[in-house]
């Protein structure tokens, strides 16, 4: 009698909602195996029985041949007693026990579904919610585990007989596709307009929406993770009105294009950019404009005034494809502005009733539907730097995929920062960064933080016993976790140490050896109460030394200096001993009354906290060169300075300016200080000589890159370290990042730059998690301990 073997197989990872059970079914039946497969909170569990060779073949390539959306972390199998029986079945999911499986991110509509969407003979022709196991909503509709329809917001839509048959057929690509639906049983689109909003009498709501957009209307469009505000990108009046209503300032809008042919004459598209735009994630990709490219009335000037990039994404839901038009549709807008459905600074709107209220002053109409959004999830934002992906906002399409950690951590929650907030849950060797939450100065954003944290706990099974937060005493994110600590220890983590730890963790460093960390940003609370932001730290996870920093200058008036870069320029000029001559652009930009008050404020040091911020130095040079005097959004002055540098890059830029270094005493008793006074003096001389803004910007970028390299060499000479991490929001600047990386590699350094985790405050929580986990002790709430301490020597 032929030997028979039975094995129990547990597959962990992103294996639910991605067609894994039908894949297991097909594999098992093809090998003539009996048994069953099911979803459980720990993953997909199968038992297979048959000839030992067939059982071994089943297990051997289970992960390697998995469906395209699956991410298999582990396959464990063990022999169990033979049970007998014939045939292989897919049995009902089991609930109960801790969640240990992973939920898939939302995925763009696949090619098969798009073909059906455009096929008049298909029963899902023009169905706005077409989906299958290879595409569609996942994370944003999940209400619990295991991932079954009853645990999603599709539970309210009973399947019609046709959909039920597909759903139950293992040979169908819609087998157990939880969002599956059709025009007979699925969600319904509605088009509303007017005040109060009323349903518009269009047989096809999308056709009505296209007509409104073509006429210059602003529409609130319900997407996967929230509402967008949409308008025709080529309609100058509509774009300007949207900017006014949203209180957007000059911050660029994102665009949605039907395909690459509509944008490739406007922007530079390399292989990496094309892959990102066409891939399953479909993030917003920041693309460099082509100099002098004619927009051909497709993109109004007000879409992205003053910036070097256009942020572009391709359609990722069936509604988007229908809005932009299928083949044969009447002409409509070829490019749409697609911006988050909110007022600037508020969280994205997801609730339908709330959308009619909060977006009433922003939208002329609403293209909405009755499938609830359980989890808010804004669009992700990426760019390509030196051929590699640089993530600037990690959200839709990436969340909630976990990151592998180089060290095991206890169950912990890290709160992140107050700008671009994203929190992080971690346990073992996994960390889950949340989707983008937003700026925490709005009460609605704080509520969104709490809801998102509870939801992420529910799908990861992490119950944090350790909490981490920024050391800034006024951060709302820190206050939130301290208020909810309930006796759990709270570790305070220095801002720039967290940035550096985030870069180290992303690159898999275990912290056994310190790195040279260059942390450049706008604001971070320093150990001495100053505003840090131009830091070179020698660090591991347990602690850090402040090796070098930018020289302190007064930050006059806090946020006032951030919004009015000329204030920062005047402060830097005064610190450098340079006169506020009336022919300088920053002096000319400052109203006379404000100039007198500012002079008195600096003389008396009133409301002038010292800062070492590199971000504020970029603001100062942007103003001094006449590039930007008023910042209507975060980092506007620096972004426009980068844009100018692109135009002025070339050999003339090299070696134009240089910082002065004060080496901190003969034995390095204090940190090295980088003094920008010579740079500012050179900029003033260039301004007076009539040097172009572009060349001034390029020379300044070259000077900063040279400073980074010089400081790294000095750190290597003193401490024998040869790995440099570049982190902080300033390194979203690809001109600077490329120049620094190139110069450091030429000098023999290993360079770490962010790719999957944002260099800005959106990646802060990952570093907080690692630092807190490696803290020598876990202080109780309110202790304000700095893990590993700080040593103010070089």
Coordinates of C-alpha atoms in Angstrom, one line a residue, residues 355-789:
X355 CA -18.5 65.6 3.2
X356 CA -21.8 67.4 2.5
X357 CA -21.1 69.7 5.5
X358 CA -17.4 70.2 5.6
X359 CA -16.9 70.5 1.8
X360 CA -20.0 72.6 1.2
X361 CA -17.9 75.8 0.9
X362 CA -15.3 74.1 -1.3
X363 CA -17.3 72.0 -3.8
X364 CA -20.0 72.7 -6.4
X365 CA -21.1 69.1 -6.5
X366 CA -20.4 65.6 -5.0
X367 CA -19.8 62.4 -6.9
X368 CA -20.3 60.0 -4.0
X369 CA -21.4 56.4 -3.3
X370 CA -22.7 54.3 -0.5
X371 CA -19.7 52.0 0.3
X372 CA -18.3 53.3 3.6
X373 CA -14.6 54.2 4.0
X374 CA -13.5 52.6 7.3
X375 CA -9.9 53.9 7.3
X376 CA -8.8 57.3 6.0
X377 CA -5.9 57.0 3.6
X378 CA -4.5 59.9 1.6
X379 CA -2.5 59.5 -1.6
X380 CA 1.1 58.6 -1.2
X381 CA 3.8 61.0 -2.6
X382 CA 7.1 59.8 -4.0
X383 CA 9.8 61.1 -6.3
X384 CA 12.9 59.6 -7.9
X385 CA 16.4 60.6 -6.8
X386 CA 19.4 59.2 -8.6
X387 CA 17.3 56.5 -10.1
X388 CA 15.9 55.3 -6.7
X389 CA 12.5 55.9 -5.1
X390 CA 12.3 58.6 -2.4
X391 CA 9.1 58.4 -0.4
X392 CA 7.8 61.7 0.8
X393 CA 4.4 60.6 2.1
X394 CA 3.8 56.9 2.8
X395 CA 0.1 56.2 2.7
X396 CA -2.3 54.7 0.1
X397 CA -0.9 51.6 -1.6
X398 CA 1.9 51.2 1.0
X399 CA 0.1 51.3 4.4
X400 CA -0.4 49.0 6.2
X401 CA 2.5 46.9 4.9
X402 CA 5.0 46.4 7.7
X403 CA 8.7 47.1 7.7
X404 CA 11.2 44.5 8.8
X405 CA 13.2 45.6 11.8
X406 CA 16.9 44.8 12.4
X407 CA 16.3 44.2 16.1
X408 CA 13.3 42.7 18.0
X409 CA 11.2 45.3 19.9
X410 CA 8.6 45.0 22.6
X411 CA 5.0 45.8 21.8
X412 CA 5.2 49.6 21.4
X413 CA 3.5 52.7 20.0
X414 CA 5.5 55.7 18.7
X415 CA 3.5 58.9 18.3
X416 CA 5.6 60.6 15.6
X417 CA 5.7 64.4 15.2
X418 CA 3.2 67.2 14.9
X419 CA 3.8 67.9 11.2
X420 CA 3.1 65.3 8.6
X421 CA 2.1 63.0 11.5
X422 CA 2.3 59.2 11.1
X423 CA 2.5 57.0 14.1
X424 CA 4.1 53.5 14.3
X425 CA 3.2 50.3 16.0
X426 CA 5.9 47.6 16.5
X427 CA 6.4 44.2 18.0
X428 CA 9.1 41.6 17.4
X429 CA 10.8 42.3 14.1
X430 CA 7.9 44.1 12.5
X431 CA 6.9 47.8 12.5
X432 CA 3.7 49.2 11.0
X433 CA 3.8 52.9 10.0
X434 CA 0.3 54.3 9.8
X435 CA -1.0 56.1 6.8
X436 CA -0.5 59.8 6.7
X437 CA -2.5 61.5 9.5
X438 CA -1.7 65.2 9.0
X439 CA -0.7 68.2 11.1
X440 CA -1.7 67.8 14.7
X441 CA -2.7 71.4 15.4
X442 CA -6.3 70.6 14.3
X443 CA -8.6 68.9 16.8
X444 CA -10.1 66.8 14.0
X445 CA -6.6 65.5 13.1
X446 CA -6.1 64.4 16.7
X447 CA -9.3 62.5 16.6
X448 CA -8.2 60.9 13.4
X449 CA -5.0 59.9 15.1
X450 CA -6.9 58.1 17.8
X451 CA -9.2 56.3 15.5
X452 CA -6.4 55.2 13.1
X453 CA -4.3 53.9 16.0
X454 CA -7.2 51.8 17.4
X455 CA -7.8 50.4 13.9
X456 CA -4.2 49.5 13.3
X457 CA -4.0 47.8 16.7
X458 CA -7.0 45.7 15.8
X459 CA -5.6 44.4 12.5
X460 CA -2.0 43.9 13.7
X461 CA -2.8 42.5 17.2
X462 CA -0.2 44.7 18.7
X463 CA -1.1 45.9 22.2
X464 CA 1.6 48.4 23.1
X465 CA 3.1 48.3 26.6
X466 CA 5.7 50.9 25.8
X467 CA 5.1 54.4 24.4
X468 CA 7.5 56.8 22.7
X469 CA 7.1 60.5 21.8
X470 CA 9.1 63.5 20.7
X471 CA 10.7 65.4 23.6
X472 CA 9.1 68.7 22.6
X473 CA 7.0 69.7 25.6
X474 CA 4.3 71.2 23.4
X475 CA 3.8 68.5 20.8
X476 CA 0.2 67.4 20.7
X477 CA 1.2 63.9 19.5
X478 CA 3.2 63.5 22.7
X479 CA 0.4 64.8 24.8
X480 CA -2.0 62.3 23.3
X481 CA 0.1 59.3 24.2
X482 CA 1.0 60.6 27.6
X483 CA -2.7 61.3 28.4
X484 CA -3.5 57.7 27.4
X485 CA -0.4 56.1 29.0
X486 CA -2.4 54.5 31.9
X487 CA 0.8 53.7 33.8
X488 CA 2.7 52.5 30.7
X489 CA 6.2 53.9 30.4
X490 CA 6.7 56.8 28.0
X491 CA 10.2 57.4 26.4
X492 CA 11.0 60.9 25.2
X493 CA 13.1 60.8 22.1
X494 CA 15.1 63.7 20.7
X495 CA 13.8 64.7 17.3
X496 CA 16.9 64.4 15.2
X497 CA 18.0 61.2 17.0
X498 CA 14.7 59.8 15.9
X499 CA 15.3 60.9 12.3
X500 CA 18.6 59.2 12.3
X501 CA 17.3 56.0 13.9
X502 CA 14.6 55.9 11.2
X503 CA 17.3 55.9 8.5
X504 CA 19.3 53.2 10.3
X505 CA 16.3 51.0 10.8
X506 CA 15.2 51.3 7.1
X507 CA 18.7 50.1 6.1
X508 CA 18.7 47.2 8.5
X509 CA 21.5 48.5 10.8
X510 CA 21.5 46.7 14.2
X511 CA 23.1 49.6 16.0
X512 CA 26.3 47.7 16.9
X513 CA 28.3 50.5 15.4
X514 CA 27.6 54.3 15.4
X515 CA 27.0 56.2 12.2
X516 CA 27.6 59.8 11.2
X517 CA 24.1 61.2 11.0
X518 CA 23.4 64.4 9.1
X519 CA 19.9 65.6 10.2
X520 CA 18.8 68.8 8.4
X521 CA 15.3 70.1 8.8
X522 CA 13.3 73.1 9.9
X523 CA 12.5 72.5 13.5
X524 CA 13.4 70.1 16.3
X525 CA 13.5 70.5 20.0
X526 CA 17.1 70.5 21.2
X527 CA 18.5 69.3 24.5
X528 CA 19.4 72.9 25.4
X529 CA 15.9 74.3 24.6
X530 CA 17.0 75.7 21.3
X531 CA 15.5 74.9 17.9
X532 CA 17.9 72.4 16.3
X533 CA 17.9 71.5 12.6
X534 CA 21.4 71.6 11.2
X535 CA 22.9 68.7 13.1
X536 CA 25.6 66.1 12.7
X537 CA 25.1 63.4 15.3
X538 CA 27.3 60.3 16.0
X539 CA 24.6 57.8 17.0
X540 CA 23.3 54.4 17.5
X541 CA 19.9 53.5 18.8
X542 CA 20.9 53.8 22.5
X543 CA 22.3 57.3 22.4
X544 CA 24.1 60.0 20.4
X545 CA 26.8 62.7 20.5
X546 CA 26.2 66.1 19.0
X547 CA 29.3 66.3 16.9
X548 CA 28.5 69.4 14.9
X549 CA 25.8 71.9 14.2
X550 CA 25.0 75.1 12.3
X551 CA 25.8 78.2 14.3
X552 CA 22.9 79.6 16.4
X553 CA 21.0 82.6 15.2
X554 CA 17.8 84.1 16.7
X555 CA 14.5 82.9 15.3
X556 CA 12.5 86.1 15.5
X557 CA 8.8 85.5 16.3
X558 CA 8.7 81.8 15.8
X559 CA 6.1 81.0 13.1
X560 CA 6.3 84.6 11.8
X561 CA 9.9 83.9 10.6
X562 CA 8.8 80.7 8.9
X563 CA 6.0 82.4 7.0
X564 CA 8.1 85.5 6.2
X565 CA 11.5 84.3 5.1
X566 CA 12.8 87.9 4.9
X567 CA 12.7 87.9 8.7
X568 CA 15.1 84.9 8.8
X569 CA 17.4 86.6 6.2
X570 CA 17.6 89.7 8.3
X571 CA 18.3 87.7 11.4
X572 CA 21.1 85.8 9.7
X573 CA 22.6 89.1 8.2
X574 CA 22.7 90.6 11.7
X575 CA 24.3 87.5 13.2
X576 CA 26.9 87.7 10.4
X577 CA 27.6 91.4 11.1
X578 CA 26.2 92.4 7.7
X579 CA 24.1 95.6 7.3
X580 CA 20.5 95.6 6.4
X581 CA 21.1 97.7 3.3
X582 CA 18.0 98.9 1.5
X583 CA 19.2 97.5 -1.9
X584 CA 19.0 93.9 -0.6
X585 CA 15.8 92.0 -1.6
X586 CA 15.1 90.9 2.0
X587 CA 15.3 94.4 3.4
X588 CA 13.1 95.7 0.5
X589 CA 10.5 93.0 1.2
X590 CA 10.2 93.9 4.9
X591 CA 7.7 96.7 5.6
X592 CA 9.3 99.8 7.3
X593 CA 7.4 99.4 10.5
X594 CA 8.1 95.7 10.8
X595 CA 11.8 96.4 10.0
X596 CA 12.0 98.8 13.0
X597 CA 10.2 96.4 15.3
X598 CA 12.4 93.5 14.1
X599 CA 15.6 95.4 14.8
X600 CA 14.4 96.2 18.3
X601 CA 13.3 92.6 18.8
X602 CA 16.7 91.2 17.8
X603 CA 18.6 93.8 19.9
X604 CA 16.5 93.0 23.0
X605 CA 16.3 89.2 22.2
X606 CA 12.5 89.3 22.6
X607 CA 10.7 86.1 21.5
X608 CA 13.9 85.1 19.8
X609 CA 14.7 81.4 20.6
X610 CA 18.1 80.5 19.1
X611 CA 18.1 78.1 16.2
X612 CA 20.6 76.0 14.3
X613 CA 18.1 75.0 11.6
X614 CA 19.4 74.3 8.1
X615 CA 15.8 74.7 6.8
X616 CA 15.7 78.3 8.1
X617 CA 19.0 79.0 6.5
X618 CA 17.6 77.9 3.2
X619 CA 14.7 80.3 3.8
X620 CA 17.2 83.1 4.5
X621 CA 19.2 82.5 1.3
X622 CA 16.0 82.2 -0.7
X623 CA 14.9 85.6 0.6
X624 CA 18.3 87.2 0.3
X625 CA 18.6 86.1 -3.3
X626 CA 15.2 87.5 -4.1
X627 CA 13.6 84.1 -4.8
X628 CA 10.8 83.9 -2.1
X629 CA 9.8 86.5 0.5
X630 CA 6.5 85.0 1.7
X631 CA 5.9 81.3 2.3
X632 CA 2.3 80.2 2.0
X633 CA 3.1 76.5 2.7
X634 CA 5.7 74.5 4.4
X635 CA 9.2 74.8 2.8
X636 CA 8.0 77.0 0.0
X637 CA 11.1 79.2 0.1
X638 CA 13.4 76.2 0.1
X639 CA 11.5 74.5 -2.7
X640 CA 11.7 77.6 -4.9
X641 CA 15.4 77.9 -4.1
X642 CA 15.9 74.3 -5.3
X643 CA 14.0 75.1 -8.4
X644 CA 16.3 78.1 -9.1
X645 CA 19.4 75.8 -8.4
X646 CA 18.2 73.4 -11.1
X647 CA 18.3 76.3 -13.6
X648 CA 21.8 77.4 -12.4
X649 CA 23.5 74.1 -12.0
X650 CA 26.9 73.8 -13.8
X651 CA 30.6 74.2 -13.2
X652 CA 30.3 77.8 -12.3
X653 CA 28.4 76.8 -9.1
X654 CA 31.2 74.7 -7.7
X655 CA 33.4 76.3 -5.0
X656 CA 31.5 79.6 -5.0
X657 CA 30.7 79.8 -1.3
X658 CA 32.2 78.2 1.8
X659 CA 31.1 77.9 5.5
X660 CA 33.6 78.7 8.3
X661 CA 34.2 75.8 10.7
X662 CA 35.0 76.4 14.4
X663 CA 36.4 73.1 15.5
X664 CA 35.3 73.0 19.2
X665 CA 38.6 73.4 21.0
X666 CA 41.9 71.5 20.6
X667 CA 40.5 68.3 22.1
X668 CA 36.9 68.7 20.8
X669 CA 35.4 69.8 24.1
X670 CA 32.4 71.2 22.4
X671 CA 30.6 70.5 19.1
X672 CA 32.1 71.7 15.8
X673 CA 30.2 74.8 14.7
X674 CA 29.5 75.7 11.0
X675 CA 29.2 79.4 10.6
X676 CA 27.3 80.6 7.6
X677 CA 28.5 84.2 7.8
X678 CA 31.0 83.8 4.9
X679 CA 28.3 82.3 2.7
X680 CA 25.9 85.1 3.5
X681 CA 28.6 87.7 2.7
X682 CA 29.3 86.0 -0.6
X683 CA 25.5 85.9 -1.5
X684 CA 25.3 89.6 -0.7
X685 CA 28.2 90.3 -3.0
X686 CA 26.7 88.2 -5.8
X687 CA 23.3 90.0 -5.4
X688 CA 25.0 93.4 -5.7
X689 CA 27.1 92.2 -8.7
X690 CA 23.9 91.2 -10.5
X691 CA 24.5 87.5 -10.4
X692 CA 21.5 85.5 -11.4
X693 CA 19.3 84.0 -8.7
X694 CA 19.8 80.6 -10.4
X695 CA 23.6 80.8 -10.0
X696 CA 23.3 82.0 -6.4
X697 CA 21.0 79.1 -5.6
X698 CA 23.3 76.6 -7.2
X699 CA 26.4 78.0 -5.4
X700 CA 24.6 77.8 -2.1
X701 CA 23.5 74.1 -2.7
X702 CA 27.1 73.3 -3.6
X703 CA 28.4 75.0 -0.4
X704 CA 26.0 73.0 1.8
X705 CA 27.0 69.7 0.1
X706 CA 30.7 70.6 0.6
X707 CA 30.0 71.4 4.3
X708 CA 28.4 68.0 4.8
X709 CA 31.4 66.2 3.2
X710 CA 33.9 68.3 5.3
X711 CA 32.1 67.5 8.5
X712 CA 31.9 63.8 7.7
X713 CA 35.6 63.7 7.0
X714 CA 36.3 65.4 10.3
X715 CA 34.1 62.9 12.1
X716 CA 35.9 60.0 10.4
X717 CA 39.3 61.4 11.4
X718 CA 38.3 61.8 15.0
X719 CA 36.1 58.7 15.5
X720 CA 36.9 56.2 12.7
X721 CA 33.4 56.1 11.4
X722 CA 32.7 55.6 7.7
X723 CA 28.9 55.4 7.3
X724 CA 26.9 58.6 6.8
X725 CA 23.1 58.8 7.0
X726 CA 21.3 61.7 5.4
X727 CA 17.9 62.4 7.0
X728 CA 15.4 65.2 7.8
X729 CA 13.0 67.1 5.6
X730 CA 15.8 69.1 3.9
X731 CA 16.9 65.9 2.2
X732 CA 13.7 65.8 0.2
X733 CA 15.7 68.3 -1.9
X734 CA 17.1 66.1 -4.6
X735 CA 19.7 68.6 -5.8
X736 CA 21.2 68.7 -2.3
X737 CA 20.8 64.9 -1.7
X738 CA 22.5 64.0 -4.9
X739 CA 25.4 66.4 -4.4
X740 CA 25.9 65.2 -0.8
X741 CA 25.8 61.5 -1.8
X742 CA 28.1 61.9 -4.7
X743 CA 30.7 63.9 -2.7
X744 CA 30.6 61.5 0.3
X745 CA 31.0 58.4 -2.0
X746 CA 33.9 60.0 -3.7
X747 CA 35.5 60.4 -0.3
X748 CA 35.0 56.7 0.5
X749 CA 31.9 56.8 2.7
X750 CA 28.9 54.4 2.7
X751 CA 25.8 56.6 2.3
X752 CA 22.4 55.8 3.7
X753 CA 19.4 57.7 2.2
X754 CA 15.7 57.2 2.7
X755 CA 13.7 55.2 0.1
X756 CA 10.7 53.5 1.7
X757 CA 10.4 55.7 4.7
X758 CA 10.1 59.5 4.4
X759 CA 13.1 61.6 5.4
X760 CA 10.7 64.2 6.8
X761 CA 8.6 64.0 10.0
X762 CA 6.4 61.3 8.3
X763 CA 9.2 58.8 9.1
X764 CA 9.9 60.1 12.6
X765 CA 7.9 57.4 14.4
X766 CA 9.9 54.5 13.1
X767 CA 13.1 56.0 14.7
X768 CA 11.2 56.8 17.9
X769 CA 10.2 53.1 18.1
X770 CA 13.8 51.9 17.7
X771 CA 15.2 54.4 20.2
X772 CA 12.6 53.6 22.8
X773 CA 13.1 49.9 22.4
X774 CA 16.8 50.3 23.0
X775 CA 16.6 52.7 25.9
X776 CA 18.6 51.7 29.0
X777 CA 15.4 51.9 31.0
X778 CA 11.8 52.7 30.4
X779 CA 11.0 55.9 32.3
X780 CA 7.5 56.4 33.7
X781 CA 5.2 59.0 32.3
X782 CA 6.5 62.5 32.4
X783 CA 10.2 61.7 33.2
X784 CA 11.3 63.1 29.9
X785 CA 14.4 60.8 29.7
X786 CA 16.7 61.0 26.7
X787 CA 17.7 57.4 25.9
X788 CA 21.4 56.9 26.2
X789 CA 21.9 60.6 27.2

